[in-house]
């Protein structure tokens, strides 16, 4: 990892939330500089936002990289573009509204250095803390979605959809280069591929600081997400995700 230009890269995918995403980018840049100096790289990916909502170069802080998609590819497509561009030895992504405290980044990086290939945030972890109240409807819909995905794909994770994950760079670049599902269900495909490849995955407690305007609304996205999960399950049963060579 010593040959990487940066210790790690933080990716923030954004869509149709220009003001919020711009504030988040500035907050993230300030945190990274304070905590990591020049060792961290910040990448913001605007995923084909509508006119007036698309991020412009002046919306992100100096030193940050802005990638802009000409059309909406989905959150998975946005993260994939960020991963391809990242030059850090480790790669972390989080949601555009920074719903989680960035303080756990230090632990994430320590775990990746100590042998984990992937670190996934877990809002249901006994040590996770919610500084705000999450509505029962949101909690229930998330639990139902995760239970369904785990049953269909044979995964053991209580919080698949958590928008905070870290990777060794080589692992992220391998997995995202193969990614086929670019909707919100992309994380399920990544985890299936990771387990098939035998990668070491750790689950990390987080501190949820707000949950105001998540771009994922299961009531609206559920049909597409379920269709994508069924597609992943079908391909997994056909051995498509088995590691070759």
C-alpha positions as CSV (number, residue, x, y, z in Angstrom):
1,X,0.0,0.0,0.0
2,X,3.0,2.3,0.4
3,X,3.1,3.1,-3.3
4,X,-0.5,4.5,-3.3
5,X,-0.6,8.3,-3.8
6,X,-3.1,8.5,-0.9
7,X,-3.6,6.4,2.2
8,X,-7.3,6.2,1.4
9,X,-10.0,7.6,-0.8
10,X,-13.5,8.6,0.4
11,X,-16.2,8.5,-2.2
12,X,-19.5,10.3,-1.9
13,X,-22.1,9.5,-4.5
14,X,-24.7,12.3,-5.1
15,X,-28.0,12.6,-6.9
16,X,-30.4,15.5,-7.1
17,X,-29.3,17.0,-3.8
18,X,-26.9,19.8,-4.9
19,X,-27.0,22.0,-1.8
20,X,-26.9,19.1,0.6
21,X,-24.2,17.3,-1.3
22,X,-22.1,20.4,-1.5
23,X,-22.3,21.0,2.2
24,X,-21.5,17.3,2.8
25,X,-18.4,17.5,0.6
26,X,-17.1,20.5,2.5
27,X,-17.8,18.9,5.9
28,X,-16.0,15.7,4.7
29,X,-13.0,17.6,3.4
30,X,-12.6,19.6,6.6
31,X,-12.8,16.4,8.7
32,X,-10.3,14.6,6.4
33,X,-7.8,17.4,6.6
34,X,-8.1,17.7,10.3
35,X,-7.8,14.0,11.0
36,X,-5.6,12.8,8.1
37,X,-3.9,15.8,6.6
38,X,-3.1,15.3,3.0
39,X,-3.2,11.5,3.2
40,X,-6.9,11.3,2.2
41,X,-8.5,11.8,-1.2
42,X,-12.1,13.0,-1.6
43,X,-14.1,12.0,-4.6
44,X,-17.7,13.2,-5.2
45,X,-19.7,11.6,-8.0
46,X,-22.8,13.4,-9.4
47,X,-24.9,10.6,-10.9
48,X,-26.6,12.5,-13.7
49,X,-28.6,14.9,-11.5
50,X,-31.3,17.0,-13.1
51,X,-30.7,20.6,-14.3
52,X,-30.3,22.9,-11.4
53,X,-29.4,20.0,-9.1
54,X,-26.2,18.8,-10.7
55,X,-23.0,19.6,-8.9
56,X,-20.7,22.1,-10.5
57,X,-16.9,22.3,-9.9
58,X,-17.4,25.2,-7.6
59,X,-19.7,23.2,-5.4
60,X,-17.0,20.9,-4.1
61,X,-14.0,22.1,-2.0
62,X,-10.6,22.7,-3.4
63,X,-8.6,19.5,-3.8
64,X,-11.7,17.3,-4.1
65,X,-12.3,15.4,-7.4
66,X,-15.8,15.8,-9.0
67,X,-17.0,13.2,-11.4
68,X,-20.2,14.0,-13.3
69,X,-22.3,11.4,-15.2
70,X,-24.2,12.5,-18.3
71,X,-27.1,10.2,-17.2
72,X,-28.3,8.5,-14.1
73,X,-26.6,5.1,-13.7
74,X,-27.8,4.3,-10.1
75,X,-25.9,4.5,-6.9
76,X,-23.9,1.4,-7.8
77,X,-22.8,3.1,-11.0
78,X,-21.8,6.2,-9.1
79,X,-19.7,4.2,-6.6
80,X,-18.2,2.2,-9.4
81,X,-17.0,5.4,-11.1
82,X,-15.5,6.6,-7.9
83,X,-13.7,3.3,-7.2
84,X,-12.2,3.3,-10.7
85,X,-10.9,6.9,-10.2
86,X,-9.6,6.3,-6.6
87,X,-5.9,6.3,-6.0
88,X,-5.9,5.5,-2.3
89,X,-4.6,2.3,-0.8
90,X,-8.0,1.8,0.8
91,X,-11.4,3.0,-0.4
92,X,-14.5,4.0,1.7
93,X,-17.8,5.2,0.5
94,X,-20.6,6.9,2.4
95,X,-23.9,8.5,1.5
96,X,-24.2,12.1,0.2
97,X,-26.0,13.4,3.3
98,X,-23.3,12.0,5.6
99,X,-25.8,10.2,7.8
100,X,-23.0,8.6,9.8
101,X,-20.3,10.2,11.9
102,X,-17.0,10.0,10.1
103,X,-15.2,9.2,13.4
104,X,-15.2,5.4,12.7
105,X,-13.0,6.0,9.6
106,X,-9.9,5.4,11.8
107,X,-11.2,2.0,13.0
108,X,-12.2,1.1,9.4
109,X,-8.7,1.7,8.2
110,X,-7.1,-0.1,11.1
111,X,-9.3,-3.2,10.4
112,X,-8.4,-3.1,6.7
113,X,-4.7,-2.8,7.6
114,X,-5.0,-5.7,10.0
115,X,-6.4,-8.2,7.5
116,X,-10.0,-7.4,6.7
117,X,-10.7,-7.1,3.0
118,X,-14.1,-5.4,3.4
119,X,-15.6,-3.5,6.3
120,X,-19.4,-3.0,6.2
121,X,-21.3,-0.6,8.5
122,X,-24.0,-2.2,10.6
123,X,-26.7,0.1,12.1
124,X,-28.1,-2.9,14.0
125,X,-24.8,-3.7,15.7
126,X,-25.2,-3.8,19.5
127,X,-22.5,-1.0,19.7
128,X,-24.1,1.2,17.1
129,X,-25.6,4.5,18.3
130,X,-28.4,6.5,16.8
131,X,-28.3,10.2,17.8
132,X,-31.7,10.6,16.1
133,X,-34.9,8.6,16.1
134,X,-35.5,6.4,13.1
135,X,-39.2,5.9,12.3
136,X,-40.6,2.5,12.9
137,X,-41.7,2.3,9.3
138,X,-38.1,2.8,8.1
139,X,-36.8,0.3,10.6
140,X,-39.4,-2.3,9.6
141,X,-38.9,-1.8,5.8
142,X,-35.1,-2.2,6.2
143,X,-35.5,-5.3,8.3
144,X,-37.9,-6.9,5.8
145,X,-35.6,-6.0,2.8
146,X,-32.5,-7.4,4.5
147,X,-34.3,-10.6,5.6
148,X,-35.5,-11.1,2.0
149,X,-32.1,-10.5,0.5
150,X,-30.3,-12.8,3.0
151,X,-32.8,-15.6,2.4
152,X,-32.6,-15.3,-1.4
153,X,-28.8,-14.9,-1.6
154,X,-27.6,-16.9,1.4
155,X,-26.0,-13.9,3.1
156,X,-25.6,-13.6,6.9
157,X,-25.5,-9.8,7.3
158,X,-28.1,-7.9,9.3
159,X,-27.6,-4.6,7.5
160,X,-26.8,-5.1,3.9
161,X,-28.1,-1.7,2.8
162,X,-26.0,0.5,5.1
163,X,-24.4,3.2,3.1
164,X,-21.0,3.0,4.7
165,X,-18.4,0.4,3.5
166,X,-14.7,0.2,3.3
167,X,-12.4,-1.9,1.1
168,X,-8.8,-2.7,0.4
169,X,-8.3,-0.9,-2.9
170,X,-7.4,-4.0,-4.9
171,X,-10.5,-5.7,-3.7
172,X,-12.8,-2.8,-4.5
173,X,-11.4,-2.4,-7.9
174,X,-11.8,-6.1,-8.7
175,X,-15.4,-6.3,-7.4
176,X,-16.7,-3.1,-8.9
177,X,-15.1,-3.8,-12.3
178,X,-17.4,-6.9,-12.4
179,X,-20.5,-5.1,-11.1
180,X,-23.6,-5.6,-13.2
181,X,-26.4,-4.3,-11.0
182,X,-26.0,-0.6,-10.6
183,X,-29.3,0.2,-8.7
184,X,-29.6,0.4,-5.0
185,X,-29.3,-3.4,-4.9
186,X,-25.7,-3.3,-6.0
187,X,-24.4,-3.9,-2.5
188,X,-26.1,-7.3,-2.5
189,X,-24.2,-8.3,-5.7
190,X,-20.9,-7.0,-4.2
191,X,-21.3,-9.0,-1.1
192,X,-22.3,-12.2,-3.0
193,X,-19.2,-11.8,-5.2
194,X,-17.0,-11.0,-2.1
195,X,-18.1,-14.2,-0.3
196,X,-17.7,-16.3,-3.4
197,X,-14.1,-15.0,-3.7
198,X,-13.4,-15.8,0.0
199,X,-12.8,-12.2,1.1
200,X,-12.7,-11.4,4.8
201,X,-15.6,-9.2,5.8
202,X,-16.0,-7.4,9.1
203,X,-19.1,-5.6,10.4
204,X,-18.5,-2.2,12.1
205,X,-20.8,-0.3,14.5
206,X,-21.6,3.2,13.5
207,X,-23.1,6.4,14.9
208,X,-26.2,7.6,13.0
209,X,-26.3,11.3,13.2
210,X,-29.3,12.0,11.0
211,X,-31.7,10.3,8.6
212,X,-33.6,13.2,7.1
213,X,-33.6,12.8,3.3
214,X,-32.3,9.4,2.3
215,X,-32.5,8.8,-1.5
216,X,-33.6,5.3,-0.8
217,X,-37.3,4.9,-0.2
218,X,-38.1,1.2,-0.1
219,X,-41.8,1.8,-0.9
220,X,-40.7,3.5,-4.2
221,X,-37.6,1.5,-5.1
222,X,-38.8,-1.9,-3.7
223,X,-40.0,-3.4,-7.1
224,X,-36.8,-2.6,-8.9
225,X,-34.6,-3.7,-6.0
226,X,-36.5,-7.0,-5.6
227,X,-36.2,-7.6,-9.4
228,X,-32.5,-7.0,-9.2
229,X,-32.1,-9.2,-6.1
230,X,-33.9,-12.0,-7.9
231,X,-31.6,-11.5,-10.9
232,X,-28.6,-11.8,-8.6
233,X,-30.0,-14.9,-7.0
234,X,-30.6,-16.5,-10.4
235,X,-27.1,-15.7,-11.6
236,X,-25.6,-16.9,-8.4
237,X,-27.3,-20.3,-8.7
238,X,-25.9,-20.6,-12.2
239,X,-22.4,-20.1,-10.9
240,X,-21.9,-16.7,-12.6
241,X,-20.2,-15.2,-9.6
242,X,-17.8,-18.1,-8.9
243,X,-14.3,-16.8,-9.0
244,X,-12.4,-17.9,-12.1
245,X,-8.8,-18.9,-12.2
